[in-house]
Short mmCIF file of C-alpha atoms and ligand atoms in Angstrom, two decimals:
data_model
loop_
_atom_site.label_atom_id
_atom_site.label_comp_id
_atom_site.label_asym_id
_atom_site.label_seq_id
_atom_site.Cartn_x
_atom_site.Cartn_y
_atom_site.Cartn_z
CA MET X 13 158.87 286.54 229.00
CA LEU X 14 156.05 287.21 231.43
CA PRO X 15 152.63 287.52 229.87
CA SER X 16 150.88 290.81 230.33
CA PRO X 17 148.18 290.62 233.00
CA ALA X 18 145.64 291.93 230.52
CA PHE X 19 144.79 288.96 228.33
CA SER X 20 142.66 288.88 225.31
CA GLN X 21 140.79 285.71 224.38
CA ASP X 22 143.00 285.24 221.35
CA PHE X 23 146.30 285.32 223.27
CA PRO X 24 148.26 282.57 221.53
CA PRO X 25 149.02 279.94 224.18
CA ALA X 26 152.56 278.67 223.97
CA GLU X 27 153.10 274.92 223.91
CA PHE X 28 152.84 273.48 227.44
CA SER X 29 155.18 270.62 226.72
CA ALA X 30 158.92 270.74 227.37
CA GLY X 31 161.12 271.16 224.27
CA LEU X 32 163.43 269.09 222.12
CA ARG X 33 166.44 269.14 224.41
CA SER X 34 164.31 267.91 227.29
CA GLN X 35 162.99 265.23 224.99
CA GLY X 36 166.52 264.11 224.12
CA LEU X 37 167.55 263.96 227.76
CA PHE X 38 164.40 262.07 228.70
CA GLU X 39 165.13 259.47 226.04
CA ARG X 40 168.56 258.88 227.57
CA ALA X 41 167.06 258.92 231.06
CA ARG X 42 164.58 256.20 230.19
CA ALA X 43 167.49 253.88 229.55
CA VAL X 44 168.83 254.32 233.08
CA PHE X 45 165.90 255.15 235.39
CA PRO X 46 162.83 252.92 235.86
CA ASP X 47 160.44 255.47 234.35
CA GLY X 48 163.00 257.97 233.17
CA THR X 49 163.03 259.90 236.45
CA THR X 50 164.49 259.56 239.93
CA ARG X 51 161.45 260.69 241.90
CA ILE X 52 157.74 260.13 241.46
CA THR X 53 157.03 263.79 242.08
CA VAL X 54 158.67 265.00 238.85
CA ASP X 55 156.06 266.62 236.64
CA ARG X 56 155.80 265.01 233.22
CA ASP X 57 153.12 266.26 230.93
CA PRO X 58 153.95 264.57 228.67
CA LEU X 59 157.66 264.66 229.53
CA PRO X 60 159.82 266.21 232.26
CA ARG X 61 161.20 269.69 231.74
CA TYR X 62 164.97 269.53 232.28
CA VAL X 63 166.34 272.63 233.94
CA SER X 64 169.46 274.43 232.95
CA ARG X 65 169.56 277.06 235.71
CA GLY X 66 167.54 279.10 238.15
CA GLU X 67 167.47 282.89 238.40
CA GLY X 68 165.68 284.25 241.46
CA ALA X 69 161.97 283.55 241.11
CA TYR X 70 162.49 282.05 237.64
CA LEU X 71 164.06 278.98 236.12
CA VAL X 72 165.37 278.47 232.63
CA ASP X 73 164.92 275.08 230.99
CA VAL X 74 167.45 273.38 228.70
CA ASP X 75 165.54 274.66 225.66
CA GLY X 76 166.02 278.24 226.85
CA ARG X 77 162.49 278.84 228.10
CA ARG X 78 162.17 281.03 231.20
CA LEU X 79 159.36 280.27 233.62
CA LEU X 80 158.13 281.73 236.88
CA ASP X 81 158.73 278.96 239.43
CA LEU X 82 155.86 278.51 241.91
CA ASN X 83 157.19 275.09 242.86
CA ALA X 84 160.65 276.16 244.11
CA ASN X 85 161.66 272.55 244.65
CA PHE X 86 158.52 271.74 246.58
CA THR X 87 158.58 274.98 248.61
CA THR X 88 162.23 274.68 249.62
CA LEU X 89 163.68 277.77 247.96
CA ILE X 90 162.03 280.54 249.92
CA HIS X 91 164.55 283.04 248.52
CA GLY X 92 164.28 281.67 244.99
CA HIS X 93 167.18 280.30 242.95
CA GLY X 94 170.82 281.37 243.23
CA PHE X 95 170.33 283.46 246.38
CA GLU X 96 173.57 285.40 246.74
CA PRO X 97 174.05 285.17 250.54
CA VAL X 98 173.70 281.38 250.36
CA ILE X 99 176.12 281.14 247.42
CA ALA X 100 178.69 283.21 249.30
CA ALA X 101 178.34 281.14 252.49
CA VAL X 102 178.63 277.86 250.62
CA GLU X 103 181.61 279.03 248.55
CA ARG X 104 183.46 279.98 251.75
CA GLU X 105 182.63 276.71 253.48
CA LEU X 106 183.41 274.49 250.50
CA ARG X 107 187.03 275.62 250.54
CA LYS X 108 187.30 274.37 254.12
CA GLY X 109 185.84 270.93 253.41
CA SER X 110 182.46 269.47 252.72
CA CYS X 111 182.03 266.89 255.48
CA PHE X 112 183.81 265.61 258.54
CA ALA X 113 183.23 262.97 261.18
CA ASN X 114 183.74 265.80 263.67
CA PRO X 115 181.18 268.43 264.55
CA THR X 116 181.61 271.98 263.22
CA GLU X 117 180.74 275.45 264.47
CA ALA X 118 178.20 275.73 261.64
CA GLU X 119 175.85 273.19 263.22
CA VAL X 120 175.82 275.06 266.52
CA GLU X 121 174.97 278.32 264.71
CA LEU X 122 172.00 276.88 262.81
CA ALA X 123 170.72 274.94 265.84
CA SER X 124 170.87 278.06 268.02
CA LEU X 125 168.95 280.12 265.46
CA LEU X 126 166.19 277.51 265.19
CA CYS X 127 165.90 276.96 268.94
CA GLU X 128 165.64 280.72 269.47
CA ARG X 129 162.84 281.05 266.94
CA VAL X 130 160.57 278.06 267.49
CA PRO X 131 158.84 277.78 270.88
CA ARG X 132 159.32 274.37 272.59
CA LEU X 133 162.23 273.56 270.28
CA GLU X 134 164.69 273.22 273.15
CA ARG X 135 167.01 270.59 271.70
CA ILE X 136 167.62 269.58 268.11
CA ARG X 137 169.39 266.97 265.95
CA PHE X 138 170.19 267.36 262.24
CA VAL X 139 169.61 264.78 259.53
CA ASN X 140 169.47 265.01 255.73
CA THR X 141 165.82 264.96 254.70
CA GLY X 142 162.36 265.68 255.99
CA THR X 143 161.63 261.97 255.74
CA GLU X 144 164.44 261.20 258.17
CA ALA X 145 163.30 263.99 260.48
CA VAL X 146 159.77 262.58 260.65
CA MET X 147 161.13 259.05 261.08
CA PHE X 148 163.35 259.99 264.01
CA ALA X 149 160.60 262.08 265.60
CA ILE X 150 158.36 259.01 265.55
CA LYS X 151 161.12 256.78 266.87
CA ALA X 152 161.79 259.32 269.61
CA ALA X 153 158.11 259.28 270.57
CA ARG X 154 158.16 255.48 270.68
CA ALA X 155 161.37 255.46 272.71
CA PHE X 156 159.95 257.99 275.17
CA THR X 157 156.51 256.40 275.63
CA GLY X 158 157.30 252.73 274.98
CA ARG X 159 154.24 252.60 272.70
CA PRO X 160 154.30 251.36 269.08
CA CYS X 161 151.46 253.16 267.24
CA ILE X 162 151.08 256.57 265.68
CA ALA X 163 148.04 258.57 264.60
CA LYS X 164 148.13 260.66 261.44
CA ILE X 165 145.86 262.64 259.16
CA GLU X 166 144.26 260.97 256.16
CA GLY X 167 145.91 262.10 252.92
CA ALA X 168 148.69 264.00 254.65
CA TYR X 169 152.19 263.69 253.23
CA HIS X 170 155.08 263.23 255.63
CA GLY X 171 157.76 261.57 253.50
CA ALA X 172 158.68 257.94 252.94
CA TYR X 173 158.81 256.24 256.36
CA ASP X 174 156.41 253.28 256.18
CA TRP X 175 154.09 254.29 259.02
CA VAL X 176 153.54 257.81 257.69
CA GLU X 177 152.79 256.50 254.22
CA VAL X 178 149.65 254.80 255.51
CA ALA X 179 146.48 256.43 254.11
CA GLN X 180 148.60 258.88 252.16
CA ALA X 181 146.91 258.00 248.89
CA SER X 182 143.50 256.69 249.94
CA THR X 183 140.73 256.87 247.36
CA PRO X 184 136.92 256.86 247.61
CA GLN X 185 137.12 253.14 246.79
CA ASP X 186 139.21 252.26 249.83
CA TRP X 187 139.14 255.14 252.32
CA GLY X 188 136.34 253.60 254.37
CA PRO X 189 133.61 255.21 256.49
CA ALA X 190 133.69 258.91 257.35
CA ASP X 191 133.90 258.16 261.06
CA ARG X 192 136.65 255.54 260.74
CA PRO X 193 139.13 256.26 257.94
CA ALA X 194 140.87 253.12 256.72
CA SER X 195 144.59 252.41 257.12
CA THR X 196 145.31 251.96 253.42
CA ALA X 197 148.60 250.64 252.07
CA TYR X 198 150.76 253.03 250.03
CA TYR X 199 152.84 250.43 248.23
CA HIS X 200 152.37 246.87 247.18
CA GLY X 201 153.64 244.61 249.95
CA MET X 202 153.36 247.11 252.79
CA PRO X 203 153.35 244.91 255.93
CA ALA X 204 149.95 244.44 257.56
CA SER X 205 151.62 245.13 260.92
CA VAL X 206 152.40 248.66 259.73
CA LEU X 207 148.75 249.26 258.81
CA GLU X 208 147.65 247.97 262.21
CA ASP X 209 149.93 250.39 264.00
CA VAL X 210 148.51 253.53 262.39
CA VAL X 211 145.32 255.28 263.47
CA VAL X 212 143.99 257.48 260.69
CA LEU X 213 142.23 260.73 261.58
CA ARG X 214 140.27 263.16 259.45
CA PHE X 215 141.53 266.72 259.37
CA ASN X 216 139.19 269.20 261.06
CA ASP X 217 137.10 266.41 262.60
CA ALA X 218 137.37 267.27 266.30
CA ALA X 219 134.88 264.72 267.65
CA GLY X 220 136.21 261.89 265.47
CA THR X 221 139.77 262.69 266.47
CA ARG X 222 138.93 262.50 270.17
CA ARG X 223 137.05 259.23 269.77
CA LEU X 224 139.65 257.50 267.58
CA LEU X 225 142.57 258.60 269.77
CA GLU X 226 140.78 257.47 272.93
CA GLU X 227 139.93 254.05 271.51
CA ARG X 228 143.62 253.15 271.26
CA ALA X 229 145.14 255.69 273.62
CA GLY X 230 147.31 253.19 275.48
CA ASP X 231 149.02 252.11 272.23
CA ILE X 232 149.63 255.49 270.61
CA ALA X 233 153.08 257.05 271.00
CA ALA X 234 152.33 260.20 269.03
CA VAL X 235 149.92 262.02 266.83
CA LEU X 236 151.72 263.38 263.79
CA ILE X 237 150.25 266.59 262.47
CA ASP X 238 151.13 269.18 259.85
CA PRO X 239 148.82 272.07 260.79
CA MET X 240 148.13 272.81 257.10
CA PRO X 241 148.83 269.59 255.17
CA SER X 242 149.52 270.58 251.58
CA ARG X 243 148.68 267.38 249.76
CA ALA X 244 145.59 266.86 251.90
CA GLY X 245 144.28 270.17 250.53
CA LEU X 246 146.37 272.94 252.11
CA VAL X 247 143.33 273.38 254.32
CA ALA X 248 143.27 275.79 257.26
CA PRO X 249 142.99 274.07 260.66
CA GLU X 250 139.85 274.86 262.64
CA PRO X 251 140.76 276.01 266.17
CA GLU X 252 138.44 273.46 267.81
CA PHE X 253 140.07 270.63 265.89
CA LEU X 254 143.57 271.55 267.03
CA SER X 255 142.54 272.19 270.61
CA THR X 256 140.65 268.88 270.83
CA LEU X 257 143.58 267.01 269.34
CA GLN X 258 145.94 268.64 271.81
CA GLU X 259 143.74 268.12 274.88
CA THR X 260 143.09 264.48 274.03
CA ALA X 261 146.75 263.79 273.38
CA ARG X 262 147.85 265.44 276.64
CA LYS X 263 145.19 263.60 278.64
CA HIS X 264 146.43 260.22 277.45
CA GLY X 265 150.19 260.79 277.40
CA ILE X 266 150.26 260.83 273.59
CA LEU X 267 153.01 263.10 272.24
CA ILE X 268 152.31 265.64 269.52
CA ILE X 269 154.75 265.75 266.61
CA GLY X 270 154.45 268.93 264.59
CA ASP X 271 155.58 268.28 261.03
CA GLU X 272 156.83 271.71 259.99
CA VAL X 273 158.99 270.43 257.13
CA LEU X 274 156.95 272.42 254.64
CA ASN X 275 155.05 274.90 256.76
CA LEU X 276 157.77 276.36 258.98
CA ARG X 277 157.77 279.08 256.32
CA GLN X 278 154.40 280.32 257.58
CA GLY X 279 155.93 282.39 260.34
CA TYR X 280 158.96 283.53 262.30
CA HIS X 281 158.02 281.13 265.10
CA GLY X 282 156.79 278.43 262.73
CA VAL X 283 153.39 277.11 261.76
CA SER X 284 152.37 275.45 265.03
CA ALA X 285 152.83 278.72 266.89
CA ARG X 286 150.80 280.46 264.20
CA TYR X 287 147.79 278.25 264.92
CA GLY X 288 148.26 277.78 268.66
CA LEU X 289 149.46 274.17 268.56
CA GLU X 290 152.12 273.17 271.08
CA PRO X 291 154.02 270.14 269.79
CA ASP X 292 156.32 268.13 272.01
CA LEU X 293 158.47 267.16 269.03
CA PHE X 294 159.07 268.78 265.65
CA ALA X 295 160.22 267.65 262.25
CA LEU X 296 161.86 270.37 260.15
CA GLY X 297 163.39 270.43 256.68
CA LYS X 298 163.27 272.24 253.34
CA ILE X 299 163.88 275.98 253.96
CA ILE X 300 166.25 275.39 256.90
CA GLY X 301 168.85 273.99 254.45
CA GLY X 302 168.91 277.02 252.15
CA GLY X 303 168.51 274.73 249.12
CA PHE X 304 170.78 271.92 250.37
CA PRO X 305 169.67 268.55 251.79
CA ILE X 306 168.54 268.80 255.38
CA GLY X 307 166.14 267.68 258.05
CA ALA X 308 165.95 268.25 261.80
CA ILE X 309 164.20 266.66 264.76
CA GLY X 310 163.65 268.86 267.77
CA GLY X 311 161.51 269.36 270.80
CA LEU X 312 161.36 269.45 274.56
CA SER X 313 164.66 268.58 276.27
CA GLU X 314 163.02 265.94 278.41
CA ILE X 315 161.91 264.02 275.31
CA MET X 316 164.97 264.77 273.18
CA ALA X 317 166.97 263.12 275.98
CA VAL X 318 166.20 259.81 274.25
CA PHE X 319 169.08 260.71 271.89
CA ASP X 320 171.49 261.49 274.75
CA SER X 321 174.45 259.12 274.76
CA SER X 322 176.48 260.92 277.43
CA ARG X 323 175.72 258.19 279.97
CA GLY X 324 175.96 255.18 277.69
CA ARG X 325 173.79 253.76 274.95
CA PRO X 326 170.78 256.06 274.51
CA LEU X 327 167.19 254.90 274.29
CA LEU X 328 167.34 255.93 270.61
CA PRO X 329 170.70 255.84 268.82
CA GLN X 330 170.83 258.15 265.78
CA GLY X 331 173.64 258.80 263.32
CA GLY X 332 174.07 259.53 259.64
CA THR X 333 177.14 259.99 257.42
CA PHE X 334 176.08 263.37 256.08
CA SER X 335 174.06 264.56 259.06
CA ALA X 336 174.93 268.15 260.01
CA ASN X 337 177.37 268.43 257.10
CA PRO X 338 178.73 271.99 257.18
CA ILE X 339 177.55 272.89 253.67
CA SER X 340 173.88 272.35 254.52
CA MET X 341 174.46 274.04 257.87
CA VAL X 342 175.93 277.29 256.50
CA ALA X 343 173.51 277.40 253.56
CA GLY X 344 170.59 276.97 255.95
CA HIS X 345 171.92 279.47 258.44
CA SER X 346 172.42 282.07 255.75
CA ALA X 347 168.94 281.52 254.27
CA MET X 348 167.31 281.66 257.71
CA VAL X 349 169.15 284.82 258.76
CA SER X 350 167.87 286.47 255.58
CA LEU X 351 164.39 285.16 256.36
CA ASP X 352 163.92 287.80 259.03
CA ARG X 353 160.66 289.36 260.18
CA ASP X 354 160.69 291.83 257.27
CA ALA X 355 161.16 289.10 254.66
CA LEU X 356 158.32 287.07 256.20
CA ALA X 357 156.10 290.15 256.34
CA HIS X 358 156.77 290.74 252.64
CA LEU X 359 155.71 287.16 251.86
CA GLU X 360 152.65 287.48 254.08
CA VAL X 361 151.46 290.60 252.24
CA LEU X 362 152.23 289.14 248.84
CA GLY X 363 150.39 285.89 249.65
CA SER X 364 147.29 287.59 251.09
CA ASP X 365 147.18 289.96 248.16
CA LEU X 366 147.41 287.06 245.70
CA ARG X 367 144.74 284.95 247.42
CA LYS X 368 142.44 287.96 247.71
CA ARG X 369 142.85 288.86 244.04
CA LEU X 370 142.26 285.26 242.92
CA ASN X 371 139.14 285.15 245.11
CA ASP X 372 137.96 288.48 243.65
CA VAL X 373 138.26 287.05 240.14
CA ILE X 374 136.28 283.97 241.23
CA THR X 375 133.54 286.11 242.77
CA ARG X 376 133.35 288.40 239.75
CA THR X 377 133.19 285.55 237.22
CA GLY X 378 131.22 283.07 239.33
CA ALA X 379 133.78 280.37 238.48
CA PRO X 380 133.31 277.14 240.50
CA LEU X 381 136.81 277.31 241.97
CA SER X 382 138.17 278.11 245.41
CA ILE X 383 141.45 279.08 247.02
CA THR X 384 143.17 277.83 250.16
CA GLY X 385 146.50 278.59 251.76
CA ALA X 386 148.22 281.02 254.10
CA ALA X 387 151.33 283.19 254.18
CA SER X 388 153.37 282.40 251.04
CA LEU X 389 151.35 279.31 250.06
CA PHE X 390 148.26 278.77 247.95
CA ARG X 391 146.25 276.11 246.16
CA ILE X 392 143.52 276.50 243.57
CA HIS X 393 140.76 273.92 244.02
CA PRO X 394 138.38 272.77 241.27
CA ARG X 395 135.37 273.08 243.59
CA PRO X 396 133.18 276.04 244.47
CA THR X 397 133.89 276.09 248.21
CA PRO X 398 137.23 275.59 249.95
CA PRO X 399 137.69 271.99 251.16
CA ARG X 400 137.73 271.24 254.91
CA ASP X 401 139.69 268.02 254.61
CA PHE X 402 141.37 265.52 252.29
CA ARG X 403 138.12 263.90 251.17
CA GLU X 404 136.69 267.23 250.10
CA ALA X 405 139.93 268.17 248.37
CA TYR X 406 140.03 264.84 246.53
CA HIS X 407 139.59 265.15 242.75
CA ALA X 408 136.84 263.27 240.96
CA PRO X 409 137.72 262.66 237.26
CA THR X 410 136.31 266.00 235.98
CA GLN X 411 138.06 267.90 238.73
CA ALA X 412 141.30 266.09 237.94
CA ARG X 413 140.93 267.18 234.30
CA ILE X 414 140.38 270.78 235.30
CA SER X 415 143.35 270.72 237.61
CA LYS X 416 145.54 269.31 234.84
CA GLU X 417 144.26 271.89 232.34
CA LEU X 418 145.00 274.63 234.85
CA THR X 419 148.61 273.53 235.24
CA ARG X 420 148.97 273.19 231.46
CA PHE X 421 147.50 276.63 230.90
CA PHE X 422 149.89 278.17 233.40
CA VAL X 423 152.87 276.43 231.80
CA SER X 424 151.67 277.61 228.39
CA HIS X 425 151.99 281.09 229.83
CA ASP X 426 155.41 280.49 231.38
CA ILE X 427 154.38 279.84 234.97
CA ILE X 428 155.06 276.57 236.78
CA LEU X 429 152.05 275.89 238.99
CA PRO X 430 152.26 272.62 240.95
CA GLY X 431 149.18 270.45 240.56
CA GLY X 432 147.79 268.74 243.65
CA ALA X 433 150.31 270.38 246.00
CA ALA X 434 151.08 273.77 247.46
CA ALA X 435 152.23 276.54 245.15
CA CYS X 436 154.55 279.01 246.81
CA LEU X 437 155.87 282.51 246.56
CA SER X 438 159.47 283.43 247.24
CA THR X 439 161.13 286.59 248.54
CA PRO X 440 162.38 287.82 245.13
CA MET X 441 158.77 288.01 243.92
CA GLY X 442 156.78 291.22 243.88
CA GLU X 443 153.71 292.88 242.40
CA ARG X 444 154.83 292.00 238.88
CA GLU X 445 154.69 288.27 239.56
CA ILE X 446 151.36 288.54 241.39
CA ASP X 447 149.92 290.45 238.42
CA ALA X 448 151.14 287.71 236.10
CA ILE X 449 149.61 284.90 238.19
CA VAL X 450 146.25 286.67 238.47
CA GLY X 451 146.32 287.54 234.76
CA VAL X 452 146.88 283.94 233.70
CA PHE X 453 144.20 282.74 236.12
CA GLU X 454 141.69 285.17 234.61
CA ALA X 455 142.63 284.09 231.12
CA PHE X 456 142.18 280.45 232.13
CA LEU X 457 138.65 281.10 233.35
CA ALA X 458 137.80 282.86 230.11
CA ALA X 459 139.34 280.14 227.93
CA LYS X 460 137.92 277.13 229.82
CA SER X 461 134.43 278.24 230.75
CA ALA X 462 132.82 275.23 229.04
CA LEU X 463 134.97 272.78 230.98
CA LEU X 464 134.29 274.61 234.24
CA GLU X 465 130.53 274.36 233.61
CA GLU X 466 130.87 270.63 234.26
CA ILE X 467 131.54 271.16 237.95
CA ALA X 468 129.47 274.30 238.48
N1 PMP T 513 156.85 266.26 255.68
C1 PMP T 513 156.23 267.17 254.90
C2 PMP T 513 155.06 267.94 255.44
C3 PMP T 513 156.66 267.37 253.58
O1 PMP T 513 156.02 268.26 252.81
C4 PMP T 513 157.76 266.63 253.11
C5 PMP T 513 158.30 266.81 251.70
N2 PMP T 513 157.45 267.34 250.78
C6 PMP T 513 158.37 265.70 253.96
C7 PMP T 513 157.90 265.55 255.24
C8 PMP T 513 159.52 264.86 253.50
O2 PMP T 513 160.65 265.66 253.28
P1 PMP T 513 161.81 265.18 252.30
O3 PMP T 513 161.25 265.20 250.91
O4 PMP T 513 162.92 266.17 252.52
O5 PMP T 513 162.20 263.81 252.73
#
């Protein structure tokens, strides 16, 4: 049940932990998975919440608890769970077969829709995950330019390809000087050659970006950029930063890869178009699969020609057993058709309203918190002013505690709020859900004022 937006101090917080059935499943899981889970990103505080089903904006766990889902499988489910048009499309397609070595009409439909919507997305290839999309975009840039290196933003998440993992989890102990962010390893044993081939840039640092790109311009195939990197703070890009990055890249023949895996949802034409960035290549994923595995690489025809095998072996061969499987294609097409201008406008209004109301509460109470985000996305930061980059968004121990308490408090009140990543709204949400989020946030500030004093 949703809590009423009007909280009293003595509202009895429900237990934040998952229940007994989750506990039983986790015990079994620990016998078969290295830490009881199959991905590091699974929330466990203190144990994972096993899900029984989703219902629109909500999910129901195996213990029967119903929660508002602001995670939506890491922003994938823009129409929430069990979206009827997707179910119908998948049911129809499943009867015809789930995968073939041959192409299907479904892939042409989804590709056409995406190429029509996103400027400079002239040609496209489908894969199965955002990781693969980013990987092939980087390989395409290397194949096109003949250069080995990439540049990326400190703290930005782009999936699990080695080069993009560099400096993904830097800390104050190893991130190096402000004007020269270190290429830090993400996993034990990461080859030194990988670290050497990555130039790390600070988000919103226009001058530093120009200087660092120019220093190694002849070696850099592409600069990889998510215009609002969620794990690096979900920070808004400053126009001068993006324009400097773009000018410098163009001047030196460095390609721009727009990672829109998460942020395509910011607009009908995508996130780069929203902020005036003009990528040469794109990586897409998440929402374009309607809840099924997907990724896509796209961009200017001249560059995408590296995949062209019509005249023999291409510069960059690319395959994949499940790539462009018709189930992901029809699910994605159906979800994207429903994500029309009206649906995006609804999310835009809902998101601005939510961020404004959260900011109003902060101003009224003087709480040392801040809000970032755009369109259907938001993050609550345990710091009094919005961060400008990853280093500012980084949590010192007290901030980490506050962030954890915030997530716990929300779960106690039946709302799943991702910690350290973007929270998202979905099309089935309305005023009722916004009221609930704002109500729980207000109650949190009232209940945790002593803790918040520590960062004020
Ligand atoms: N790029 C960005 C910006 C992402 O947010 C993600 C996933 N969170 C990825 C790439 C990787 O996508 P996937 O998890 O589908 O491999």
